[in-house]
CSV table of C-alpha atoms in Angstrom, one decimal:
chain,number,residue,atom,x,y,z
A,1,MET,CA,71.6,57.8,50.3
A,2,ASP,CA,71.8,54.8,52.6
A,3,ILE,CA,71.4,51.4,51.0
A,4,ALA,CA,71.0,48.3,53.2
A,5,PHE,CA,72.2,45.1,51.6
A,6,VAL,CA,70.8,42.3,53.7
A,7,LEU,CA,73.0,39.3,54.7
A,8,TYR,CA,72.1,35.9,56.1
A,9,PRO,CA,73.7,32.5,56.1
A,10,ASP,CA,73.6,30.5,52.8
A,11,MET,CA,72.1,33.4,50.8
A,12,THR,CA,72.9,33.3,47.0
A,13,ALA,CA,75.9,35.5,46.5
A,14,LEU,CA,75.1,36.9,43.1
A,15,ASP,CA,71.6,38.0,44.3
A,16,LEU,CA,73.5,40.5,46.5
A,17,ILE,CA,76.7,41.2,44.5
A,18,GLY,CA,74.9,42.0,41.2
A,19,PRO,CA,72.8,44.8,42.7
A,20,TYR,CA,75.8,46.0,44.8
A,21,GLU,CA,77.9,46.4,41.7
A,22,VAL,CA,75.2,48.5,40.1
A,23,LEU,CA,74.1,50.6,43.1
A,24,GLY,CA,77.1,50.5,45.5
A,25,GLN,CA,79.4,52.5,43.2
A,26,GLN,CA,77.0,55.4,42.8
A,27,PRO,CA,78.6,58.5,44.4
A,28,GLU,CA,75.6,59.4,46.5
A,29,VAL,CA,75.4,55.9,48.1
A,30,THR,CA,76.6,54.7,51.5
A,31,ALA,CA,76.4,50.9,51.5
A,32,HIS,CA,75.5,49.0,54.7
A,33,PHE,CA,75.9,45.2,54.9
A,34,VAL,CA,73.4,44.4,57.6
A,35,ALA,CA,72.9,41.0,59.3
A,36,GLU,CA,71.8,39.6,62.6
A,37,SER,CA,75.3,40.0,64.0
A,38,ARG,CA,78.6,41.3,62.9
A,39,GLU,CA,80.0,37.8,62.5
A,40,PRO,CA,81.1,36.9,58.9
A,41,VAL,CA,78.3,35.6,56.8
A,42,ARG,CA,79.0,32.6,54.5
A,43,ALA,CA,77.0,32.6,51.2
A,44,ASP,CA,75.8,29.3,49.7
A,45,ALA,CA,78.9,28.7,47.5
A,46,GLY,CA,81.4,29.7,50.2
A,47,LEU,CA,81.9,33.5,49.6
A,48,THR,CA,82.2,35.2,53.0
A,49,ILE,CA,81.0,38.7,53.6
A,50,VAL,CA,81.6,40.7,56.8
A,51,PRO,CA,78.6,42.8,58.0
A,52,THR,CA,79.1,46.4,58.7
A,53,THR,CA,76.1,46.7,61.0
A,54,THR,CA,73.3,44.6,62.5
A,55,PHE,CA,69.5,44.5,62.4
A,56,ALA,CA,69.4,45.9,65.9
A,57,GLU,CA,71.6,48.9,65.0
A,58,LEU,CA,70.1,49.9,61.6
A,59,ASP,CA,66.5,51.0,61.9
A,60,ARG,CA,66.2,52.8,58.6
A,61,ALA,CA,67.6,52.9,55.1
A,62,ASP,CA,66.6,54.7,51.9
A,63,VAL,CA,66.9,51.5,49.9
A,64,ILE,CA,66.7,47.9,51.0
A,65,VAL,CA,68.1,45.0,48.9
A,66,VAL,CA,67.1,41.5,50.0
A,67,PRO,CA,68.8,38.5,48.3
A,68,GLY,CA,67.4,35.0,48.0
A,69,ALA,CA,68.7,31.6,48.9
A,70,ARG,CA,68.3,28.0,48.0
A,71,GLY,CA,67.4,27.4,51.6
A,72,TRP,CA,64.7,30.1,51.6
A,73,ALA,CA,62.3,28.0,53.8
A,74,LYS,CA,64.8,27.9,56.7
A,75,VAL,CA,65.2,31.6,56.6
A,76,LEU,CA,61.4,32.0,56.6
A,77,ALA,CA,61.1,29.7,59.6
A,78,GLU,CA,63.7,31.6,61.6
A,79,GLY,CA,61.8,34.9,60.9
A,80,VAL,CA,64.7,37.2,61.8
A,81,VAL,CA,65.0,38.9,58.4
A,82,ALA,CA,61.2,39.3,58.0
A,83,ALA,CA,60.9,40.9,61.5
A,84,TRP,CA,63.5,43.5,60.5
A,85,LEU,CA,61.8,44.2,57.2
A,86,ARG,CA,58.5,44.9,59.0
A,87,GLU,CA,60.3,47.5,61.0
A,88,VAL,CA,62.3,49.3,58.3
A,89,HIS,CA,60.1,49.0,55.2
A,90,PRO,CA,57.6,51.7,56.2
A,91,THR,CA,60.3,54.4,56.2
A,92,ALA,CA,62.3,53.2,53.2
A,93,THR,CA,62.0,54.9,49.8
A,94,TRP,CA,62.5,51.6,48.0
A,95,THR,CA,62.3,48.0,49.2
A,96,THR,CA,63.7,45.4,46.7
A,97,SER,CA,64.3,41.7,46.5
A,98,VAL,CA,66.1,39.3,44.2
A,99,CYS,CA,65.0,35.7,43.5
A,100,THR,CA,63.5,34.0,46.6
A,101,GLY,CA,64.2,37.1,48.6
A,102,SER,CA,60.6,38.1,47.6
A,103,THR,CA,59.3,35.3,50.0
A,104,LEU,CA,60.9,37.3,52.8
A,105,LEU,CA,59.2,40.4,51.7
A,106,ALA,CA,55.9,38.5,51.5
A,107,GLN,CA,56.4,37.0,55.0
A,108,ALA,CA,56.8,40.6,56.3
A,109,GLY,CA,53.5,41.5,54.8
A,110,ILE,CA,55.0,43.8,52.2
A,111,LEU,CA,53.7,42.0,49.1
A,112,ASP,CA,50.0,41.5,50.2
A,113,GLY,CA,48.0,42.0,47.1
A,114,ARG,CA,51.0,43.4,45.2
A,115,PRO,CA,52.3,42.1,41.8
A,116,ALA,CA,55.7,40.6,42.4
A,117,THR,CA,58.1,38.1,40.8
A,118,THR,CA,60.6,35.5,42.1
A,119,HIS,CA,62.6,32.5,40.8
A,120,TRP,CA,60.4,30.6,38.3
A,121,ALA,CA,60.5,27.4,40.5
A,122,LEU,CA,59.0,29.2,43.5
A,123,ARG,CA,56.2,31.2,42.0
A,124,HIS,CA,53.6,29.0,43.8
A,125,GLU,CA,55.3,29.7,47.1
A,126,LEU,CA,55.1,33.4,46.6
A,127,ALA,CA,51.5,33.2,45.6
A,128,ALA,CA,50.7,31.2,48.7
A,129,ARG,CA,52.1,34.1,50.7
A,130,GLY,CA,49.7,36.7,49.4
A,131,ALA,CA,51.5,38.2,46.3
A,132,VAL,CA,50.0,38.5,42.9
A,133,VAL,CA,52.7,36.6,41.0
A,134,SER,CA,54.1,37.9,37.8
A,135,THR,CA,56.4,36.1,35.3
A,136,GLU,CA,58.2,39.3,34.4
A,137,ARG,CA,61.9,39.6,35.1
A,138,VAL,CA,61.5,42.8,37.1
A,139,VAL,CA,58.3,44.1,38.6
A,140,VAL,CA,57.9,47.7,40.0
A,141,ASP,CA,54.9,48.3,42.1
A,142,GLY,CA,55.0,51.6,44.0
A,143,SER,CA,58.0,51.6,46.2
A,144,VAL,CA,58.6,47.8,45.9
A,145,VAL,CA,60.8,46.3,43.2
A,146,THR,CA,61.2,42.6,42.8
A,147,ALA,CA,63.4,40.6,40.5
A,148,ALA,CA,63.2,37.0,39.2
A,149,GLY,CA,66.0,34.5,39.7
A,150,VAL,CA,69.6,35.4,40.6
A,151,SER,CA,70.9,37.2,37.5
A,152,ALA,CA,67.7,39.3,37.3
A,153,GLY,CA,69.1,41.2,40.3
A,154,ILE,CA,71.3,43.1,37.9
A,155,ASP,CA,68.3,44.1,35.8
A,156,MET,CA,66.4,45.1,38.9
A,157,ALA,CA,69.3,47.3,40.1
A,158,LEU,CA,69.7,49.0,36.7
A,159,THR,CA,65.9,49.6,36.7
A,160,LEU,CA,66.1,51.1,40.1
A,161,ALA,CA,69.1,53.3,39.1
A,162,GLY,CA,67.1,54.7,36.3
A,163,LEU,CA,64.2,55.5,38.7
A,164,ILE,CA,66.4,57.1,41.2
A,165,TRP,CA,69.1,58.9,39.1
A,166,GLY,CA,67.6,58.9,35.6
A,167,ASP,CA,68.1,56.9,32.4
A,168,GLN,CA,71.4,58.5,31.5
A,169,ARG,CA,73.0,57.4,34.8
A,170,ALA,CA,71.6,53.9,34.5
A,171,GLU,CA,72.8,53.6,30.9
A,172,PHE,CA,76.3,54.7,31.9
A,173,THR,CA,76.3,52.2,34.7
A,174,GLN,CA,75.3,49.4,32.3
A,175,LEU,CA,78.0,50.4,29.8
A,176,PHE,CA,80.6,50.7,32.6
A,177,LEU,CA,79.8,47.2,33.7
A,178,GLU,CA,79.7,46.0,30.1
A,179,TYR,CA,76.5,44.3,30.9
A,180,ASP,CA,75.6,42.9,27.5
A,181,PRO,CA,74.4,39.3,28.1
A,182,ARG,CA,75.1,36.8,25.4
A,183,PRO,CA,74.8,33.4,27.1
A,184,PRO,CA,76.2,30.4,25.4
A,185,TYR,CA,73.1,28.4,25.9
A,186,GLY,CA,69.4,29.1,25.4
A,187,THR,CA,68.3,27.5,28.7
A,188,GLY,CA,67.9,30.6,30.8
A,189,SER,CA,64.2,30.2,31.5
A,190,PRO,CA,61.6,27.4,31.8
A,191,GLU,CA,60.1,28.5,28.5
A,192,THR,CA,63.3,27.9,26.5
A,193,ALA,CA,64.9,25.0,28.4
A,194,PRO,CA,64.1,21.4,27.5
A,195,ALA,CA,61.2,20.0,29.6
A,196,GLU,CA,63.4,17.3,31.3
A,197,LEU,CA,66.0,19.9,32.4
A,198,VAL,CA,63.2,22.1,33.8
A,199,ALA,CA,61.8,19.1,35.7
A,200,PHE,CA,65.2,18.2,37.1
A,201,ALA,CA,66.0,21.8,38.1
A,202,ARG,CA,62.6,22.2,39.8
A,203,GLY,CA,63.3,19.1,41.8
A,204,VAL,CA,66.6,20.4,43.0
A,205,LEU,CA,65.3,23.9,43.8
A,206,VAL,CA,62.0,23.1,45.4
A,207,GLY,CA,63.3,20.1,47.3
A,208,SER,CA,66.3,22.0,48.8
């Protein structure tokens, strides 16, 4: 099974690494790190990842994983990722996104009329691009699976693992990763965080 993990400059590293840790270790999987070129790609916080292939070289994959980025608008404007997604999505078994990666799926026409989720601060942007926005952490609609912000990529990948290999494999993977979140603060969503913190975060995220 070929899984394409999409790379582009200033993407959010956990959007990619979380799903990779869940899916990339499965014995049936060959992971491909695909980007516009084979030059190292620097994520937003400085982590550098070396692509194994390019958009021009990889014209199909069984599963596609698209991370998001704080600078999502720039990636949309460049149009490179969306152009590749239009080409490969029709033959993929699963097309997935994490966080604002869903805006790239929408730009490619993949989310037209579909329920989908994204980072809470960008739901309006996703709606403006033709998706039916959900507030769920993970949304499965046919062959398309979208995740909310950043850490939700792990939930998305475990959901996908269950769909592909069955619940027992997904449960083992969750146990192996010791994925048992117990955050020290209760501010992980706009529904639970103080209003002033939500407003500040929205300004940072939407204005970036």
